[in-house]
Coordinates of C-alpha atoms in Angstrom, one line a residue:
M1 CA -1.7 -8.6 20.9
P2 CA 1.3 -7.1 19.2
Q3 CA 4.0 -5.4 21.3
L4 CA 3.6 -1.7 21.7
L5 CA 6.9 0.1 21.0
N6 CA 5.8 3.7 21.5
E7 CA 2.8 6.0 21.3
H8 CA 2.1 9.7 20.8
A9 CA -1.1 11.8 21.4
C10 CA -2.2 13.1 18.1
F11 CA -5.3 15.2 17.1
G12 CA -7.3 13.8 20.1
G13 CA -6.3 10.3 19.2
V14 CA -3.1 8.3 19.5
Q15 CA -0.4 7.4 17.1
R16 CA 1.1 4.0 17.9
F17 CA 4.0 1.8 16.6
Y18 CA 4.0 -1.9 17.1
Q19 CA 6.1 -5.0 16.5
H20 CA 4.9 -8.6 16.3
D21 CA 6.3 -12.0 15.3
S22 CA 5.0 -12.7 11.7
A23 CA 4.2 -16.2 10.7
A24 CA 4.1 -15.2 7.1
I25 CA 7.5 -13.6 7.1
G26 CA 9.2 -15.7 9.8
L27 CA 10.7 -12.6 11.4
P28 CA 9.5 -9.7 13.6
M29 CA 7.6 -7.1 11.7
K30 CA 6.7 -3.5 12.5
F31 CA 3.6 -1.5 11.7
S32 CA 2.0 1.7 12.7
V33 CA -1.6 2.5 13.7
Y34 CA -3.4 5.8 14.2
L35 CA -6.5 5.5 16.4
P36 CA -8.9 8.4 16.2
P37 CA -10.7 9.7 19.3
A38 CA -13.8 7.5 18.5
A39 CA -11.7 4.3 18.6
G40 CA -12.9 2.2 21.5
E41 CA -16.5 3.6 21.4
K42 CA -17.5 1.6 18.3
K43 CA -16.1 -0.3 15.3
L44 CA -14.6 2.1 12.8
P45 CA -13.5 1.9 9.2
V46 CA -9.9 1.1 8.7
L47 CA -7.6 2.3 5.9
F48 CA -4.3 0.4 5.1
Y49 CA -1.5 2.5 3.5
L50 CA 1.3 0.9 1.7
A51 CA 4.5 3.0 1.4
G52 CA 7.0 3.0 -1.5
L53 CA 10.6 2.1 -2.1
T54 CA 13.1 2.7 0.8
C55 CA 10.2 3.6 3.2
T56 CA 9.2 2.1 6.6
E57 CA 6.1 1.9 8.7
E58 CA 6.9 5.4 10.0
T59 CA 7.1 7.3 6.7
F60 CA 3.4 7.9 6.0
M61 CA 2.5 8.7 9.6
I62 CA 5.3 11.3 9.9
K63 CA 5.2 12.9 6.5
A64 CA 1.6 12.8 5.0
G65 CA -0.3 14.7 7.7
A66 CA -3.2 12.4 7.5
Q67 CA -4.1 12.1 11.2
R68 CA -5.9 15.4 11.4
L69 CA -8.6 14.3 9.0
A70 CA -8.6 10.7 10.1
S71 CA -9.4 12.0 13.6
E72 CA -12.3 14.1 12.1
L73 CA -13.7 11.3 10.0
G74 CA -13.2 8.5 12.5
I75 CA -10.9 6.4 10.4
I76 CA -8.2 4.0 11.7
L77 CA -5.0 4.3 9.7
V78 CA -2.6 1.3 9.4
A79 CA 0.9 1.3 7.7
P80 CA 3.1 -1.8 7.6
D81 CA 6.9 -1.8 6.8
T82 CA 7.8 -2.3 3.2
S83 CA 9.9 -5.5 3.4
P84 CA 11.3 -8.0 5.9
R85 CA 14.1 -6.7 8.1
G86 CA 16.9 -8.9 9.4
A87 CA 16.4 -11.7 6.9
N88 CA 20.2 -11.5 6.1
V89 CA 19.7 -12.6 2.6
P90 CA 23.0 -12.1 0.7
G91 CA 22.8 -8.9 -1.3
E92 CA 19.5 -7.7 0.1
S93 CA 20.9 -4.3 0.9
D94 CA 22.9 -3.8 -2.3
S95 CA 20.2 -1.9 -4.2
W96 CA 17.7 0.7 -3.1
D97 CA 15.0 -0.7 -5.4
F98 CA 15.4 -4.5 -4.6
G99 CA 15.6 -6.3 -1.3
V100 CA 15.4 -4.4 2.0
G101 CA 12.8 -1.6 1.8
A102 CA 11.6 -3.0 -1.6
G103 CA 9.4 -6.0 -0.9
F104 CA 7.0 -5.1 -3.7
Y105 CA 4.1 -6.6 -1.7
L106 CA 4.4 -10.1 -3.4
D107 CA 5.3 -13.6 -2.3
A108 CA 8.8 -14.5 -3.7
T109 CA 9.1 -17.9 -5.2
Q110 CA 12.9 -17.8 -6.0
E111 CA 15.7 -18.6 -3.6
P112 CA 17.1 -17.1 -1.5
W113 CA 14.1 -14.7 -1.2
A114 CA 11.2 -17.2 -0.9
R115 CA 11.6 -17.9 2.8
H116 CA 11.1 -14.4 4.1
Y117 CA 10.1 -12.1 1.3
R118 CA 6.4 -12.9 1.5
M119 CA 4.8 -9.5 1.8
H120 CA 1.5 -10.4 0.0
S121 CA 0.9 -13.1 2.6
Y122 CA 2.0 -10.7 5.3
L123 CA -0.6 -8.1 4.4
L124 CA -3.3 -10.8 4.7
E125 CA -1.9 -11.7 8.1
L126 CA -1.8 -8.0 9.2
H127 CA -5.3 -7.5 7.9
A128 CA -6.5 -10.3 10.3
L129 CA -4.3 -9.1 13.1
V130 CA -5.8 -5.5 12.9
L131 CA -9.3 -6.8 12.9
A132 CA -8.7 -9.0 15.9
N133 CA -6.9 -6.4 18.0
F134 CA -8.5 -3.1 17.2
Q135 CA -12.0 -1.7 16.9
A136 CA -12.0 -2.1 13.1
D137 CA -15.1 -2.9 11.1
P138 CA -14.4 -5.9 8.8
E139 CA -17.0 -4.7 6.4
R140 CA -15.4 -1.2 6.0
V141 CA -11.7 -1.8 5.1
G142 CA -9.9 0.2 2.4
I143 CA -6.4 0.3 1.0
F144 CA -4.2 2.9 -0.7
G145 CA -0.5 3.5 -1.2
H146 CA 2.3 5.4 -3.0
S147 CA 4.5 4.3 -5.9
M148 CA 5.6 0.7 -5.1
G149 CA 2.8 0.9 -2.4
G150 CA 0.4 2.1 -5.0
H151 CA 1.2 -1.0 -7.0
G152 CA 0.6 -3.0 -3.8
A153 CA -2.7 -1.4 -3.0
L154 CA -4.1 -1.9 -6.5
T155 CA -3.0 -5.5 -6.7
M156 CA -4.2 -6.4 -3.1
A157 CA -7.6 -4.8 -3.8
L158 CA -8.0 -6.5 -7.2
K159 CA -6.9 -9.9 -5.8
H160 CA -9.0 -9.6 -2.6
P161 CA -12.1 -7.5 -3.3
D162 CA -13.8 -9.5 -0.5
L163 CA -11.4 -7.9 2.0
F164 CA -11.0 -4.4 0.6
R165 CA -14.1 -2.3 -0.3
S166 CA -12.2 0.8 -1.5
V167 CA -8.8 1.5 -3.2
S168 CA -6.8 4.5 -4.3
A169 CA -3.2 5.3 -5.1
F170 CA -0.6 8.1 -5.4
A171 CA 1.7 7.7 -8.5
P172 CA 1.5 3.9 -8.5
I173 CA 3.8 1.6 -10.5
A174 CA 0.8 0.7 -12.6
A175 CA 2.2 -1.9 -14.9
P176 CA 5.3 -3.3 -13.2
S177 CA 5.8 -6.1 -15.8
R178 CA 6.6 -3.4 -18.4
C179 CA 8.9 -1.1 -16.4
P180 CA 12.6 -1.4 -15.1
W181 CA 11.7 -1.4 -11.4
G182 CA 9.1 -4.1 -11.9
K183 CA 11.2 -6.2 -14.2
K184 CA 14.1 -6.1 -11.8
A185 CA 11.9 -7.0 -8.8
F186 CA 9.7 -9.6 -10.5
G187 CA 12.7 -11.3 -12.2
G188 CA 14.5 -11.5 -8.8
Y189 CA 11.6 -12.6 -6.7
L190 CA 9.5 -14.5 -9.1
G191 CA 11.9 -15.8 -11.7
A192 CA 12.4 -15.3 -15.5
D193 CA 9.1 -16.7 -16.6
D194 CA 7.2 -13.4 -17.0
S195 CA 3.8 -15.2 -17.2
T196 CA 4.1 -15.6 -13.4
W197 CA 4.4 -11.8 -13.1
Q198 CA 0.9 -11.0 -14.2
Q199 CA -0.6 -12.0 -10.8
Y200 CA 1.1 -8.9 -9.3
D201 CA 0.6 -6.5 -12.2
A202 CA -2.4 -4.2 -11.6
S203 CA -3.0 -3.4 -15.3
A204 CA -2.9 -7.1 -16.1
L205 CA -5.2 -8.0 -13.3
M206 CA -7.7 -5.3 -14.3
A207 CA -7.5 -6.4 -17.9
G208 CA -8.7 -9.9 -16.7
H209 CA -12.0 -8.5 -15.4
A210 CA -15.1 -8.7 -17.6
S211 CA -16.8 -6.1 -15.4
A212 CA -15.9 -3.5 -12.8
P213 CA -14.6 -5.0 -9.6
F214 CA -15.0 -1.6 -7.8
P215 CA -18.2 -0.1 -9.3
G216 CA -17.9 2.9 -6.8
G217 CA -14.7 3.9 -8.6
I218 CA -10.9 4.0 -8.1
L219 CA -9.0 7.2 -7.4
I220 CA -5.4 7.8 -8.6
D221 CA -3.4 11.0 -8.4
Q222 CA -0.3 11.5 -10.5
G223 CA 2.1 14.4 -10.6
L224 CA 3.2 15.5 -14.1
G225 CA 6.5 16.8 -12.6
D226 CA 7.3 13.2 -11.4
K227 CA 10.7 12.1 -12.8
F228 CA 9.6 8.5 -12.8
L229 CA 6.3 9.0 -14.7
V230 CA 7.3 8.1 -18.2
E231 CA 9.7 5.2 -17.6
Q232 CA 8.4 3.6 -14.4
L233 CA 4.8 4.4 -13.6
L234 CA 2.8 4.0 -16.8
P235 CA -0.6 5.1 -15.5
E236 CA -2.0 5.1 -19.0
A237 CA -1.7 1.2 -19.0
F238 CA -4.0 1.0 -16.0
E239 CA -6.3 3.6 -17.5
E240 CA -6.7 1.6 -20.7
A241 CA -7.3 -1.6 -18.7
C242 CA -10.0 0.1 -16.6
A243 CA -11.7 1.4 -19.8
K244 CA -11.9 -2.2 -21.2
A245 CA -13.4 -3.5 -17.9
N246 CA -15.8 -0.6 -17.6
Q247 CA -14.1 0.2 -14.3
P248 CA -14.8 3.8 -13.2
L249 CA -11.5 5.5 -12.7
T250 CA -10.6 9.0 -11.6
L251 CA -7.0 9.6 -12.8
R252 CA -6.0 13.1 -11.9
R253 CA -2.9 14.5 -13.5
H254 CA -1.4 17.5 -11.6
A255 CA 1.1 19.9 -13.3
G256 CA 4.2 20.6 -11.3
Y257 CA 3.9 17.9 -8.7
D258 CA 6.8 15.4 -8.2
H259 CA 7.0 11.9 -6.7
G260 CA 7.4 12.9 -3.0
Y261 CA 5.5 13.6 0.1
Y262 CA 4.8 17.2 -0.7
F263 CA 2.6 15.8 -3.4
I264 CA 1.0 13.2 -1.2
S265 CA 0.3 15.7 1.6
T266 CA -1.3 18.0 -0.9
F267 CA -3.9 15.4 -1.9
V268 CA -4.1 13.0 1.0
E269 CA -7.3 14.7 2.3
D270 CA -9.0 13.9 -1.0
H271 CA -8.1 10.3 -0.6
L272 CA -9.3 10.0 2.9
R273 CA -12.6 11.6 2.0
F274 CA -12.9 9.3 -1.0
H275 CA -12.4 6.2 1.2
S276 CA -14.8 7.6 3.9
R277 CA -17.5 7.9 1.3
Q278 CA -16.8 4.5 -0.1
L279 CA -16.7 2.8 3.3
G280 CA -19.8 4.6 4.6

């Protein structure tokens, strides 16, 4: 069982924060769990949330306001940290969009990152840990995320449809191989050969499908007032890839909304209800 750091009563359930020794990362990792009132009575659907650049395991739980509806719907919420902490890799804190707080949910292959920056493997480890230690139904697991975490949610779901039955995203980095954030991260973590980048690019992964991997649909919300939209996010690339794969996609574009948690908190209820329907 992971070490409980603290807990807080919340909408009849409990918000908890944990730490455990990660075999994938080789360091202690933190994550948060919201357990609704029904937890302990029966196995419940579980929804993993992946946060964006500079965020931690606390960001979503504090800012999104998702616990109220998770309590009502009987959904367990889980949010991991966004990168290793304490790896002490030279230069890991020099940039806000690479290194600490910017793990990009991939397994690095380049030194000095390859030893600890293994967030893809970590998410698989956390998935197993949650199923083993909480009343989570292994047949009803979904994933969603924001920005870098939206990229992570889409790629994890596309690479592991056997583990995740539903997927959605807020303003995801939809084609990281083609944008500055992704090129910087992939070049640093994976090396200069961009053919290796495609395995972590949601648009490239979707383009490789001959039929819809999620026939029940994928939900994406994007603010049109998002300053990163044109240069970094490229939702149209994922939209095009879904069309070619006959993948049902609901891509909602919202005038006036930016990239932050005011946007996420506005539409988080829609995402929880979407996953609740998908997970049954």
